[in-house]
Each structure stands twice: as structure tokens, then as C-alpha cells.
Amino acid sequence: MNNKRLLTLILALLVIAISWWRVMTVQVSFTVKQMVSDGVPLLYIVSENAKNVPGVLIAHGYAGSKQLMLGYAYTLADAGYAVMLWDFDSHAANIKLLGKNSLQQNLHVAYEALVKQPEVDRWRLATLGHSMGSGAVMSAAINNVNRYTATVAISPTSASVTPKAPHNLQLQAGSWEGKFIANAKRLLESAGGENKNLFQGKGRELVIIPNAEHITILFRNQSHQAARNWLDATFGIQRQSNYVDYRMIWYVLHFLAWLVVLGAIAPVLTTSFLPNKVEQLKSWAGLLIAPLIASSTLLIGNRLGDIDNLGGVLVGTAVSIWFGAAGLTWLVIMSRMQRPTVRGLGIGIVLFIVLWIGFGAMAQVVWLQWWLTGIRLQLFPILALISFPWFLASGIAQQNLLFGKRILWWVGQSAALMGGFILVLYLLPNLGFIYLLLPLFPILVAIFSFTSSLLNEYWSYAIGNALFFGWMLAATFPLAS
């Protein structure tokens, strides 16, 4: 390793260390308890020396986790609230399968755990939820109208709201969430319209968070502060708090630093030839045709069975099958492949380890349940194997390309993935959750393309990224029955 690479490696490791320090120091001023009650993983956060403070139940959305809602938790805890988060059945660390009344049962478990905490005033409670969780908290606050003094529904789904229930309802939606904005407006109308008077629980408010969509709204300080201000007005709290949740910024810097580490240590395999024009045309033809075949495969599979409930992971298995079918099609059209080498296989494993640590280790404490439990760990290699053909084909298509053409391939693959899954949504509306994932594809493809440029050996690229992608699917999507 030359001096320039060594200096780059040292700087990247320094950024990683600083990022960890900044993320972990957030917890210093809080009491944080992890517990399990009736099989539900719970996380309780409150400021040190807090006494007789309002309690808030915070619920995540579909394919989410308690970690995903930590921005609200820390903001509220710093402002003088005690908060309880949990993983719904089939989600994150909760291995129970979703049942008919799972959401309300899980919420009730969290409620009982919250009111038992010595710092909590059980007569001053509120709820906050995102997407699927918003429906759960609104329903709970409607069914127990005198239990909860305020409710915050972010990217709201449906609930039977009225002018009287729930008490003091704040609705939030991102400005890029057209469907959820429309739904929030319908809920506001059903709840009696805008009302800033919080006396007797009649308060109603709709807040649009600028330049935010369904996932990024969870990391926006405007959303955190809007929720806090609404609860402060409800409970008459005037505690000074300057907390702004910067953890996600440090997480991104941390992950980018790991990619720099990979660049510093990766053996860059170069060859003296570039793909000829025929090979390039085959690669592009395969990329264009593959989404059509993959989408048709899911359509046929859905006629044989419930495709969104297949293989142990809701929606996630269907996503992996799409990648597998598209990849096989792409490979057949390109019709070129060399045998893997032992060195290539080893580099692929190293790539997976670096991505696993760089992306996931800090994610576990910032926004994502990364450690796999039980059945998820068993599903991980299956999902990775099914997805593998796509990454092998992608690696072959990008081998030995110069920077400009790699950018073009990033655009092409992003377009193919987004266009292919839009076609899937048209053919199979029951996979509608995929719509919310579309903005993530260009980011993921950028990560994959960067590793391809470093390794320039398609077996290493395919093994490392397929394992990483399989782990992501296993960690993110809810368990199927």
C-alpha cells in the first residue's frame, strides 16, 4: 500500500471513530432500557433525573423498527417526555407473526410497560406513529379516548376519526407524499377541520414537511420539532431543549468512510482490453429485456400462489425473485462468463464483511434492526442466492469499463429497476409497498457500482453484493406466516 492510500485509510478510520463517538454520546444524558414483554421487544428512553413526566408511545410503520423512530424519541426525551418504542409482530426483532389484532395488542403491551415506569405520569399520555403505526396509534386513541391526551400521525393511513376523537390530533405528511397528503386532508376534515384550541382535546392540525417523502420525513428536524411543539402545547410544557437529531448525518459519513476504506484496501484488477461493441450491445439488450421477463415471472407466480406472502418474508421474497429472474435473463442474453477463482471468492467475502459493518453496525443503533434473529438468519442465504444472478450479470456488464461508462450503467440500471418495479406495481397492486422503495434503488445501485469499479472482478462483486442485498431483505421486511 503506497503512502497516499495509507493516508486515505487513516483519515477514513478517523472519520469512522468520530462518527461512532458522536452517535453514542447522544445516549449519555438519557436513561435507556431495553426490555421484552409478552414477546414484544421494547425500548424505553427518558432524561436522567426525570420525575412525573408525560409518557409517549411511539410506533413505527410497515417494514420499520423501533430504531427507525429514534429521532422523535430523543427529541421528545430531551424536551421532558418519557418515551416507549417497540417492534410490531413480524417486524425487526419481534419474531411473532402478524395476527388479526397484533397492532393493538402490541401497542397495549407497550402502554402497560410505559405506565409502570417510575418517571411516568400515567394520567398524561400521548401517542405518535408513522404510516402503519399512525393507524395503530389513532385507533388506540379513539378506542381509549380518555387515556391519551394527544396523538401525532405521520404519513397517516386510515382511522375512524371524529371531531371528538382522538384528542388533539396532529397530522403530518411530506410535501413529496401526494397520496398521504390527500389522506391527511380527508382525516382532518373528518376530525372537524383545523383547530388550534387544544382545550378539551379539540385541537386539530395538518403540518406539511417540505422536501420530504415517506422515509426521509422520519429524519427531518421539522417533523421532530412539530411533534414536540404540539405535545408541549397540549401538556403545557415549557422546558428548554435545543436537541437536533444529527445521528443520520454521522451515519452517512460513517458509511462513506467505510467505502473509502474499501477503496484503499481493495485490489483493483485491471486488464488490457475493453468490451467490444457486440458485447456492449448484448449487455444493454439484456438490461432492457430483463425487467419485462422478471415482472412477468412475478405475475405468473402470483397466479400460482400469494406472491407477496411467499417464502417467509412479506414482499421481500418477491423482490428477490424479481432480481433473480431478471439476472438469469440478462446472463442468457450476454452469454459470457468465466469460472470463479478462489481469490475472487475470498475477495467477495471480504466485500460483504466491509459492507455489512459499514452499512449495518451503526444502523443498528441509528435507524435499522440489523442483527438477524432466528428465522431471519435462516432466510438470509436463500434470499441472497435467489438475487445472485442479477449481481453476476451486472458485474459482467460493467467489467473493465471507464468512469464515464460506469456512470451511464448506473443510470441504466437505476432506470431498469425503477421501471421494472413500476410495471410490477401495475400488474400486481398487492405489492404496493414497493412503491415507497423506488427512491432507494438509485442509491443502492450507486453503492453497488462503486464496489464494481474498485474490484473490477464480477464474481467478487456478485458474491459480496448479493450477500449484502440478501441480508438487507432479511433484516427489513416483515416475516410472513
Short mmCIF file of C-alpha atoms in Angstrom, two decimals:
data_model
loop_
_atom_site.label_atom_id
_atom_site.label_comp_id
_atom_site.label_asym_id
_atom_site.label_seq_id
_atom_site.Cartn_x
_atom_site.Cartn_y
_atom_site.Cartn_z
CA MET A 1 0.00 0.00 0.00
CA ASN A 2 1.52 3.35 -1.04
CA ASN A 3 1.66 6.44 1.20
CA LYS A 4 -1.35 8.09 -0.46
CA ARG A 5 -3.57 5.05 0.12
CA LEU A 6 -2.27 4.71 3.68
CA LEU A 7 -3.09 8.35 4.47
CA THR A 8 -6.56 7.93 2.93
CA LEU A 9 -7.12 4.83 5.06
CA ILE A 10 -6.06 6.62 8.26
CA LEU A 11 -8.35 9.60 7.54
CA ALA A 12 -11.28 7.31 6.79
CA LEU A 13 -10.76 5.38 10.03
CA LEU A 14 -10.63 8.71 11.90
CA VAL A 15 -14.00 9.72 10.41
CA ILE A 16 -15.42 6.34 11.45
CA ALA A 17 -14.19 6.78 15.03
CA ILE A 18 -15.55 10.34 15.29
CA SER A 19 -18.91 9.25 13.85
CA TRP A 20 -19.26 6.49 16.44
CA TRP A 21 -18.34 8.91 19.21
CA ARG A 22 -20.93 11.48 18.06
CA VAL A 23 -23.70 8.88 17.73
CA MET A 24 -23.06 7.18 21.06
CA THR A 25 -22.75 10.42 23.08
CA VAL A 26 -26.41 11.15 22.33
CA GLN A 27 -27.37 8.45 24.85
CA VAL A 28 -25.22 9.80 27.68
CA SER A 29 -27.86 12.19 29.10
CA PHE A 30 -30.67 9.63 28.91
CA THR A 31 -31.74 6.55 30.79
CA VAL A 32 -32.18 3.86 28.14
CA LYS A 33 -33.76 0.50 28.94
CA GLN A 34 -34.27 -2.45 26.61
CA MET A 35 -36.85 -4.99 27.70
CA VAL A 36 -39.18 -7.68 26.37
CA SER A 37 -42.79 -8.06 27.49
CA ASP A 38 -45.12 -10.75 26.16
CA GLY A 39 -42.67 -11.35 23.32
CA VAL A 40 -42.62 -7.69 22.26
CA PRO A 41 -39.15 -6.01 22.19
CA LEU A 42 -39.40 -2.62 23.92
CA LEU A 43 -37.11 0.39 24.22
CA TYR A 44 -37.66 2.98 26.95
CA ILE A 45 -35.92 6.39 26.91
CA VAL A 46 -36.18 9.20 29.44
CA SER A 47 -33.94 12.05 30.63
CA GLU A 48 -31.89 11.34 33.71
CA ASN A 49 -33.45 12.61 36.96
CA ALA A 50 -36.88 12.93 35.28
CA LYS A 51 -39.89 12.77 37.60
CA ASN A 52 -43.62 12.71 36.93
CA VAL A 53 -43.26 13.44 33.19
CA PRO A 54 -45.74 12.77 30.34
CA GLY A 55 -45.33 9.48 28.51
CA VAL A 56 -45.41 8.97 24.73
CA LEU A 57 -45.92 5.71 22.82
CA ILE A 58 -44.01 5.80 19.51
CA ALA A 59 -44.99 3.31 16.77
CA HIS A 60 -43.06 2.53 13.57
CA GLY A 61 -44.51 1.81 10.13
CA TYR A 62 -44.60 -1.22 7.83
CA ALA A 63 -41.15 -2.80 7.39
CA GLY A 64 -39.87 -0.43 10.07
CA SER A 65 -38.45 -0.86 13.55
CA LYS A 66 -38.20 0.95 16.87
CA GLN A 67 -34.76 2.22 15.77
CA LEU A 68 -36.35 3.99 12.81
CA MET A 69 -38.30 6.25 15.21
CA LEU A 70 -35.40 7.23 17.46
CA GLY A 71 -35.24 10.77 16.06
CA TYR A 72 -38.63 11.51 17.66
CA ALA A 73 -37.71 9.58 20.79
CA TYR A 74 -34.53 11.54 21.55
CA THR A 75 -36.15 14.87 20.64
CA LEU A 76 -39.06 14.25 22.98
CA ALA A 77 -36.97 12.72 25.77
CA ASP A 78 -34.67 15.77 25.75
CA ALA A 79 -37.75 18.01 25.93
CA GLY A 80 -39.04 16.30 29.08
CA TYR A 81 -41.02 13.25 27.99
CA ALA A 82 -40.65 9.55 28.71
CA VAL A 83 -41.00 7.52 25.51
CA MET A 84 -41.63 3.85 24.78
CA LEU A 85 -40.87 2.28 21.39
CA TRP A 86 -41.44 -1.30 20.26
CA ASP A 87 -41.26 -3.67 17.29
CA PHE A 88 -44.62 -4.82 15.96
CA ASP A 89 -45.16 -8.55 15.40
CA SER A 90 -43.21 -9.88 12.37
CA HIS A 91 -41.02 -6.77 12.34
CA ALA A 92 -37.36 -6.25 13.25
CA ALA A 93 -36.53 -8.15 16.48
CA ASN A 94 -40.13 -9.37 17.04
CA ILE A 95 -40.37 -12.96 15.80
CA LYS A 96 -44.11 -13.34 16.40
CA LEU A 97 -46.22 -13.47 13.25
CA LEU A 98 -48.77 -10.78 12.47
CA GLY A 99 -52.26 -11.68 13.61
CA LYS A 100 -55.66 -10.10 13.29
CA ASN A 101 -55.27 -7.75 16.26
CA SER A 102 -51.48 -7.75 16.51
CA LEU A 103 -51.01 -3.99 16.21
CA GLN A 104 -53.39 -3.10 19.03
CA GLN A 105 -52.17 -5.95 21.21
CA ASN A 106 -48.55 -4.87 20.78
CA LEU A 107 -49.46 -1.25 21.49
CA HIS A 108 -51.27 -2.29 24.68
CA VAL A 109 -48.19 -4.21 25.83
CA ALA A 110 -46.11 -1.07 25.27
CA TYR A 111 -48.72 1.02 27.14
CA GLU A 112 -48.64 -1.26 30.17
CA ALA A 113 -44.83 -1.20 30.20
CA LEU A 114 -44.78 2.61 29.88
CA VAL A 115 -47.13 3.35 32.78
CA LYS A 116 -45.11 1.05 35.06
CA GLN A 117 -42.01 3.21 34.69
CA PRO A 118 -41.38 5.30 37.82
CA GLU A 119 -40.75 8.53 35.90
CA VAL A 120 -44.09 8.47 34.03
CA ASP A 121 -47.28 10.32 34.94
CA ARG A 122 -49.82 7.76 33.74
CA TRP A 123 -52.55 10.43 33.51
CA ARG A 124 -50.60 12.41 30.89
CA LEU A 125 -50.06 10.19 27.87
CA ALA A 126 -49.76 10.70 24.11
CA THR A 127 -49.24 8.57 21.02
CA LEU A 128 -47.13 9.08 17.90
CA GLY A 129 -46.94 6.80 14.87
CA HIS A 130 -45.71 6.65 11.28
CA SER A 131 -47.62 5.13 8.34
CA MET A 132 -48.95 1.74 9.53
CA GLY A 133 -48.10 2.84 13.05
CA SER A 134 -50.14 6.04 12.60
CA GLY A 135 -53.26 3.98 12.03
CA ALA A 136 -52.49 1.92 15.12
CA VAL A 137 -51.99 4.92 17.42
CA MET A 138 -55.01 6.80 16.09
CA SER A 139 -57.22 3.73 16.58
CA ALA A 140 -55.88 3.24 20.11
CA ALA A 141 -56.54 6.90 20.95
CA ILE A 142 -60.07 6.63 19.53
CA ASN A 143 -60.89 3.42 21.38
CA ASN A 144 -59.42 4.81 24.62
CA VAL A 145 -60.31 8.43 24.11
CA ASN A 146 -59.73 9.48 27.74
CA ARG A 147 -56.41 7.64 28.05
CA TYR A 148 -54.41 9.67 25.51
CA THR A 149 -54.36 13.46 25.59
CA ALA A 150 -52.73 13.92 22.18
CA THR A 151 -51.91 11.96 19.02
CA VAL A 152 -49.38 12.68 16.26
CA ALA A 153 -49.96 10.78 12.99
CA ILE A 154 -47.07 10.99 10.49
CA SER A 155 -47.71 9.94 6.87
CA PRO A 156 -51.15 8.87 8.12
CA THR A 157 -53.10 5.84 6.95
CA SER A 158 -56.75 5.38 7.88
CA ALA A 159 -58.70 5.57 11.14
CA SER A 160 -62.27 6.37 12.17
CA VAL A 161 -61.52 9.87 13.43
CA THR A 162 -64.30 12.22 14.55
CA PRO A 163 -64.45 15.80 15.86
CA LYS A 164 -64.24 14.31 19.38
CA ALA A 165 -61.69 11.52 18.96
CA PRO A 166 -58.82 11.24 19.16
CA HIS A 167 -57.94 14.16 21.40
CA ASN A 168 -55.64 16.85 19.98
CA LEU A 169 -54.72 15.27 16.66
CA GLN A 170 -51.73 16.49 14.68
CA LEU A 171 -51.33 15.12 11.14
CA GLN A 172 -48.02 15.32 9.29
CA ALA A 173 -47.07 14.46 5.71
CA GLY A 174 -44.07 15.15 3.50
CA SER A 175 -44.52 17.51 0.57
CA TRP A 176 -43.48 14.65 -1.77
CA GLU A 177 -46.13 12.28 -0.35
CA GLY A 178 -49.07 13.09 -2.58
CA LYS A 179 -51.24 10.14 -1.52
CA PHE A 180 -50.58 10.67 2.17
CA ILE A 181 -51.21 14.40 1.95
CA ALA A 182 -54.60 13.69 0.39
CA ASN A 183 -55.36 11.14 3.10
CA ALA A 184 -54.28 13.57 5.83
CA LYS A 185 -56.64 16.20 4.44
CA ARG A 186 -59.53 13.71 4.46
CA LEU A 187 -58.74 12.79 8.06
CA LEU A 188 -58.55 16.45 9.04
CA GLU A 189 -61.98 17.09 7.52
CA SER A 190 -63.46 14.07 9.31
CA ALA A 191 -61.89 15.29 12.56
CA GLY A 192 -63.67 18.65 12.29
CA GLY A 193 -61.07 20.74 10.49
CA GLU A 194 -58.17 22.90 11.65
CA ASN A 195 -58.48 23.96 15.29
CA LYS A 196 -55.64 25.49 17.32
CA ASN A 197 -57.66 25.39 20.56
CA LEU A 198 -56.38 22.37 22.47
CA PHE A 199 -58.84 22.85 25.33
CA GLN A 200 -60.89 19.67 25.96
CA GLY A 201 -58.94 17.82 23.30
CA LYS A 202 -60.42 19.59 20.28
CA GLY A 203 -57.11 20.62 18.71
CA ARG A 204 -56.53 19.66 15.06
CA GLU A 205 -53.58 20.49 12.82
CA LEU A 206 -52.04 19.46 9.49
CA VAL A 207 -48.32 20.06 9.02
CA ILE A 208 -46.64 19.61 5.62
CA ILE A 209 -42.91 18.91 5.95
CA PRO A 210 -41.12 20.44 2.92
CA ASN A 211 -38.98 18.32 0.58
CA ALA A 212 -39.71 15.06 2.41
CA GLU A 213 -41.12 11.73 1.27
CA HIS A 214 -42.29 8.64 3.13
CA ILE A 215 -38.93 7.64 4.60
CA THR A 216 -36.93 10.87 4.77
CA ILE A 217 -39.68 12.59 6.78
CA LEU A 218 -38.59 10.45 9.72
CA PHE A 219 -35.17 12.12 9.75
CA ARG A 220 -36.33 15.72 9.30
CA ASN A 221 -35.90 18.08 12.24
CA GLN A 222 -39.01 20.00 11.14
CA SER A 223 -41.09 16.87 11.74
CA HIS A 224 -39.48 16.16 15.12
CA GLN A 225 -39.96 19.75 16.31
CA ALA A 226 -43.55 19.97 15.01
CA ALA A 227 -44.45 16.88 17.06
CA ARG A 228 -42.67 18.24 20.12
CA ASN A 229 -44.36 21.66 19.84
CA TRP A 230 -47.78 20.02 19.55
CA LEU A 231 -47.22 17.92 22.66
CA ASP A 232 -45.71 20.87 24.54
CA ALA A 233 -48.83 22.92 23.80
CA THR A 234 -51.03 20.00 24.87
CA PHE A 235 -49.30 19.37 28.20
CA GLY A 236 -48.21 22.94 28.91
CA ILE A 237 -44.52 22.02 28.94
CA GLN A 238 -42.04 24.89 28.62
CA ARG A 239 -38.74 23.05 29.10
CA GLN A 240 -35.86 24.46 27.05
CA SER A 241 -34.44 21.96 24.57
CA ASN A 242 -32.01 22.58 21.73
CA TYR A 243 -31.70 18.95 20.67
CA VAL A 244 -31.42 18.37 16.91
CA ASP A 245 -31.03 14.79 15.73
CA TYR A 246 -27.82 14.71 13.69
CA ARG A 247 -27.27 10.96 14.07
CA MET A 248 -28.27 10.18 10.47
CA ILE A 249 -25.71 12.65 9.13
CA TRP A 250 -22.99 10.95 11.14
CA TYR A 251 -24.25 7.57 9.98
CA VAL A 252 -23.93 8.61 6.31
CA LEU A 253 -20.42 9.98 6.88
CA HIS A 254 -19.53 6.74 8.67
CA PHE A 255 -20.74 4.60 5.76
CA LEU A 256 -18.98 6.76 3.16
CA ALA A 257 -15.79 6.42 5.19
CA TRP A 258 -16.13 2.63 5.06
CA LEU A 259 -16.43 2.85 1.28
CA VAL A 260 -13.23 4.88 1.27
CA VAL A 261 -11.62 2.16 3.39
CA LEU A 262 -12.72 -0.36 0.80
CA GLY A 263 -11.20 1.78 -1.94
CA ALA A 264 -7.92 1.98 -0.05
CA ILE A 265 -7.56 -1.75 0.51
CA ALA A 266 -9.31 -3.28 -2.50
CA PRO A 267 -7.11 -4.97 -5.12
CA VAL A 268 -8.08 -3.18 -8.33
CA LEU A 269 -7.99 -5.82 -11.05
CA THR A 270 -7.26 -4.25 -14.42
CA THR A 271 -6.90 -5.82 -17.81
CA SER A 272 -5.64 -4.55 -21.14
CA PHE A 273 -8.86 -4.90 -23.11
CA LEU A 274 -12.26 -3.23 -23.16
CA PRO A 275 -15.51 -4.97 -24.08
CA ASN A 276 -16.15 -4.90 -27.80
CA LYS A 277 -19.23 -3.27 -29.28
CA VAL A 278 -21.11 -6.55 -29.72
CA GLU A 279 -20.62 -7.43 -26.06
CA GLN A 280 -21.78 -3.96 -25.02
CA LEU A 281 -24.90 -4.23 -27.18
CA LYS A 282 -25.71 -7.62 -25.65
CA SER A 283 -25.28 -6.18 -22.15
CA TRP A 284 -27.65 -3.28 -22.85
CA ALA A 285 -30.16 -5.55 -24.60
CA GLY A 286 -30.17 -7.85 -21.60
CA LEU A 287 -30.74 -4.94 -19.22
CA LEU A 288 -33.70 -3.73 -21.30
CA ILE A 289 -35.38 -7.12 -21.66
CA ALA A 290 -34.69 -8.47 -18.14
CA PRO A 291 -37.26 -6.27 -16.30
CA LEU A 292 -40.04 -7.45 -18.63
CA ILE A 293 -39.24 -11.12 -18.04
CA ALA A 294 -38.84 -10.61 -14.28
CA SER A 295 -42.16 -8.75 -13.95
CA SER A 296 -43.90 -11.44 -15.99
CA THR A 297 -42.38 -14.07 -13.70
CA LEU A 298 -43.94 -12.42 -10.64
CA LEU A 299 -47.29 -12.17 -12.44
CA ILE A 300 -47.23 -15.91 -13.22
CA GLY A 301 -46.08 -16.70 -9.69
CA ASN A 302 -48.95 -14.70 -8.22
CA ARG A 303 -51.44 -16.79 -10.19
CA LEU A 304 -49.97 -19.92 -8.64
CA GLY A 305 -49.99 -18.53 -5.10
CA ASP A 306 -49.90 -15.40 -2.94
CA ILE A 307 -46.67 -13.81 -4.20
CA ASP A 308 -46.46 -11.11 -1.50
CA ASN A 309 -46.67 -13.73 1.26
CA LEU A 310 -44.16 -16.14 -0.26
CA GLY A 311 -41.04 -17.66 1.22
CA GLY A 312 -41.08 -16.40 4.78
CA VAL A 313 -40.68 -12.65 4.14
CA LEU A 314 -43.56 -10.36 3.15
CA VAL A 315 -42.82 -8.63 -0.19
CA GLY A 316 -39.06 -9.20 0.26
CA THR A 317 -39.14 -12.66 -1.30
CA ALA A 318 -40.97 -11.26 -4.32
CA VAL A 319 -38.28 -8.60 -4.68
CA SER A 320 -35.52 -11.25 -4.60
CA ILE A 321 -37.37 -13.38 -7.18
CA TRP A 322 -37.62 -10.36 -9.47
CA PHE A 323 -33.86 -9.80 -9.18
CA GLY A 324 -33.19 -13.49 -9.78
CA ALA A 325 -35.41 -13.76 -12.88
CA ALA A 326 -34.06 -10.51 -14.31
CA GLY A 327 -30.48 -11.62 -13.67
CA LEU A 328 -30.92 -15.02 -15.31
CA THR A 329 -32.46 -13.36 -18.38
CA TRP A 330 -29.61 -10.88 -18.54
CA LEU A 331 -26.98 -13.63 -18.23
CA VAL A 332 -28.54 -15.70 -21.01
CA ILE A 333 -28.58 -12.74 -23.39
CA MET A 334 -24.95 -11.77 -22.67
CA SER A 335 -23.82 -15.43 -22.80
CA ARG A 336 -20.33 -14.85 -21.45
CA MET A 337 -18.86 -15.94 -18.15
CA GLN A 338 -15.59 -17.24 -16.73
CA ARG A 339 -15.07 -19.65 -13.87
CA PRO A 340 -14.63 -18.11 -10.43
CA THR A 341 -11.23 -18.22 -8.76
CA VAL A 342 -10.51 -18.94 -5.11
CA ARG A 343 -9.04 -15.45 -4.78
CA GLY A 344 -12.17 -13.94 -6.33
CA LEU A 345 -14.40 -15.81 -3.91
CA GLY A 346 -12.29 -14.64 -0.97
CA ILE A 347 -12.45 -11.01 -2.11
CA GLY A 348 -16.24 -11.34 -2.41
CA ILE A 349 -16.48 -12.42 1.23
CA VAL A 350 -14.25 -9.51 2.30
CA LEU A 351 -16.51 -7.13 0.33
CA PHE A 352 -19.57 -8.48 2.15
CA ILE A 353 -17.89 -8.05 5.53
CA VAL A 354 -16.91 -4.44 4.81
CA LEU A 355 -20.41 -3.55 3.55
CA TRP A 356 -22.02 -5.43 6.46
CA ILE A 357 -20.01 -3.48 9.03
CA GLY A 358 -20.02 -0.15 7.23
CA PHE A 359 -23.72 -0.11 6.46
CA GLY A 360 -25.18 -2.12 9.31
CA ALA A 361 -23.20 -1.90 12.55
CA MET A 362 -24.10 1.74 13.19
CA ALA A 363 -27.52 1.33 11.57
CA GLN A 364 -28.40 -0.97 14.49
CA VAL A 365 -28.25 2.00 16.88
CA VAL A 366 -29.39 4.72 14.46
CA TRP A 367 -32.25 3.56 12.22
CA LEU A 368 -32.42 -0.17 11.41
CA GLN A 369 -32.63 -3.52 13.20
CA TRP A 370 -29.54 -5.03 11.54
CA TRP A 371 -28.89 -8.09 13.71
CA LEU A 372 -30.89 -11.01 12.33
CA THR A 373 -32.84 -13.18 14.73
CA GLY A 374 -33.80 -16.84 14.33
CA ILE A 375 -35.78 -17.37 11.17
CA ARG A 376 -34.39 -14.23 9.52
CA LEU A 377 -30.86 -15.60 9.75
CA GLN A 378 -32.06 -18.80 8.06
CA LEU A 379 -33.78 -16.83 5.28
CA PHE A 380 -30.78 -14.60 4.56
CA PRO A 381 -28.72 -17.07 2.42
CA ILE A 382 -31.83 -18.10 0.47
CA LEU A 383 -32.68 -14.50 -0.42
CA ALA A 384 -29.05 -13.83 -1.33
CA LEU A 385 -28.87 -16.92 -3.56
CA ILE A 386 -32.10 -16.03 -5.38
CA SER A 387 -30.85 -12.48 -6.03
CA PHE A 388 -27.34 -13.58 -7.05
CA PRO A 389 -27.88 -13.80 -10.87
CA TRP A 390 -28.65 -10.08 -11.10
CA PHE A 391 -25.38 -9.11 -9.44
CA LEU A 392 -23.39 -11.57 -11.52
CA ALA A 393 -24.90 -10.16 -14.72
CA SER A 394 -24.37 -6.59 -13.53
CA GLY A 395 -20.74 -7.33 -12.71
CA ILE A 396 -20.10 -8.88 -16.12
CA ALA A 397 -21.71 -5.93 -17.91
CA GLN A 398 -19.58 -3.39 -16.01
CA GLN A 399 -16.22 -5.16 -16.08
CA ASN A 400 -13.30 -3.10 -17.40
CA LEU A 401 -15.42 -0.02 -18.13
CA LEU A 402 -14.07 3.50 -17.78
CA PHE A 403 -15.60 6.04 -15.37
CA GLY A 404 -17.94 7.69 -17.87
CA LYS A 405 -19.48 4.41 -18.98
CA ARG A 406 -19.88 3.29 -15.37
CA ILE A 407 -21.96 6.41 -14.71
CA LEU A 408 -24.06 5.51 -17.74
CA TRP A 409 -24.54 1.99 -16.39
CA TRP A 410 -25.58 3.40 -13.02
CA VAL A 411 -28.27 5.45 -14.76
CA GLY A 412 -29.31 2.46 -16.90
CA GLN A 413 -29.60 0.01 -14.02
CA SER A 414 -31.46 2.53 -11.85
CA ALA A 415 -33.93 3.16 -14.67
CA ALA A 416 -34.35 -0.57 -15.32
CA LEU A 417 -35.05 -1.30 -11.65
CA MET A 418 -37.46 1.58 -11.16
CA GLY A 419 -39.23 0.96 -14.48
CA GLY A 420 -39.40 -2.79 -13.83
CA PHE A 421 -40.91 -2.41 -10.39
CA ILE A 422 -43.37 0.24 -11.60
CA LEU A 423 -44.53 -2.40 -14.09
CA VAL A 424 -44.79 -4.88 -11.20
CA LEU A 425 -46.98 -2.43 -9.28
CA TYR A 426 -49.23 -2.04 -12.32
CA LEU A 427 -49.57 -5.80 -12.72
CA LEU A 428 -49.66 -6.65 -9.00
CA PRO A 429 -51.13 -3.83 -6.87
CA ASN A 430 -50.89 -6.11 -3.81
CA LEU A 431 -47.14 -5.39 -3.82
CA GLY A 432 -47.87 -1.68 -3.38
CA PHE A 433 -45.31 -1.20 -0.60
CA ILE A 434 -42.58 -1.45 -3.26
CA TYR A 435 -43.67 2.00 -4.48
CA LEU A 436 -42.18 3.52 -1.34
CA LEU A 437 -38.85 1.81 -2.05
CA LEU A 438 -38.38 3.17 -5.58
CA PRO A 439 -36.30 6.24 -4.49
CA LEU A 440 -33.84 3.88 -2.78
CA PHE A 441 -32.85 1.99 -5.94
CA PRO A 442 -30.54 4.69 -7.40
CA ILE A 443 -28.74 4.90 -4.02
CA LEU A 444 -28.28 1.14 -3.80
CA VAL A 445 -27.13 0.91 -7.42
CA ALA A 446 -24.60 3.69 -6.75
CA ILE A 447 -23.15 1.65 -3.86
CA PHE A 448 -23.04 -1.49 -5.99
CA SER A 449 -21.48 0.34 -8.96
CA PHE A 450 -18.81 1.86 -6.74
CA THR A 451 -17.77 -1.57 -5.47
CA SER A 452 -17.72 -2.83 -9.07
CA SER A 453 -15.31 -0.08 -10.06
CA LEU A 454 -12.99 -0.96 -7.18
CA LEU A 455 -12.90 -4.72 -7.67
CA ASN A 456 -13.44 -4.98 -11.43
CA GLU A 457 -13.94 -8.74 -11.00
CA TYR A 458 -17.51 -9.85 -11.39
CA TRP A 459 -17.51 -12.94 -9.18
CA SER A 460 -16.18 -10.93 -6.22
CA TYR A 461 -18.67 -8.16 -6.93
CA ALA A 462 -21.59 -10.58 -7.26
CA ILE A 463 -20.82 -12.60 -4.14
CA GLY A 464 -20.24 -9.59 -1.88
CA ASN A 465 -23.22 -7.55 -3.05
CA ALA A 466 -25.67 -10.46 -3.29
CA LEU A 467 -24.89 -11.44 0.31
CA PHE A 468 -25.27 -7.81 1.39
CA PHE A 469 -28.56 -7.40 -0.51
CA GLY A 470 -29.92 -10.68 0.86
CA TRP A 471 -29.10 -9.55 4.39
CA MET A 472 -30.90 -6.24 3.77
CA LEU A 473 -34.04 -8.03 2.58
CA ALA A 474 -33.99 -10.40 5.55
CA ALA A 475 -33.48 -7.54 8.00
CA THR A 476 -36.05 -5.12 6.59
CA PHE A 477 -39.24 -6.86 5.52
CA PRO A 478 -41.81 -8.35 7.93
CA LEU A 479 -41.95 -12.10 8.42
CA ALA A 480 -44.67 -13.96 6.52
CA SER A 481 -46.98 -16.56 8.02
#
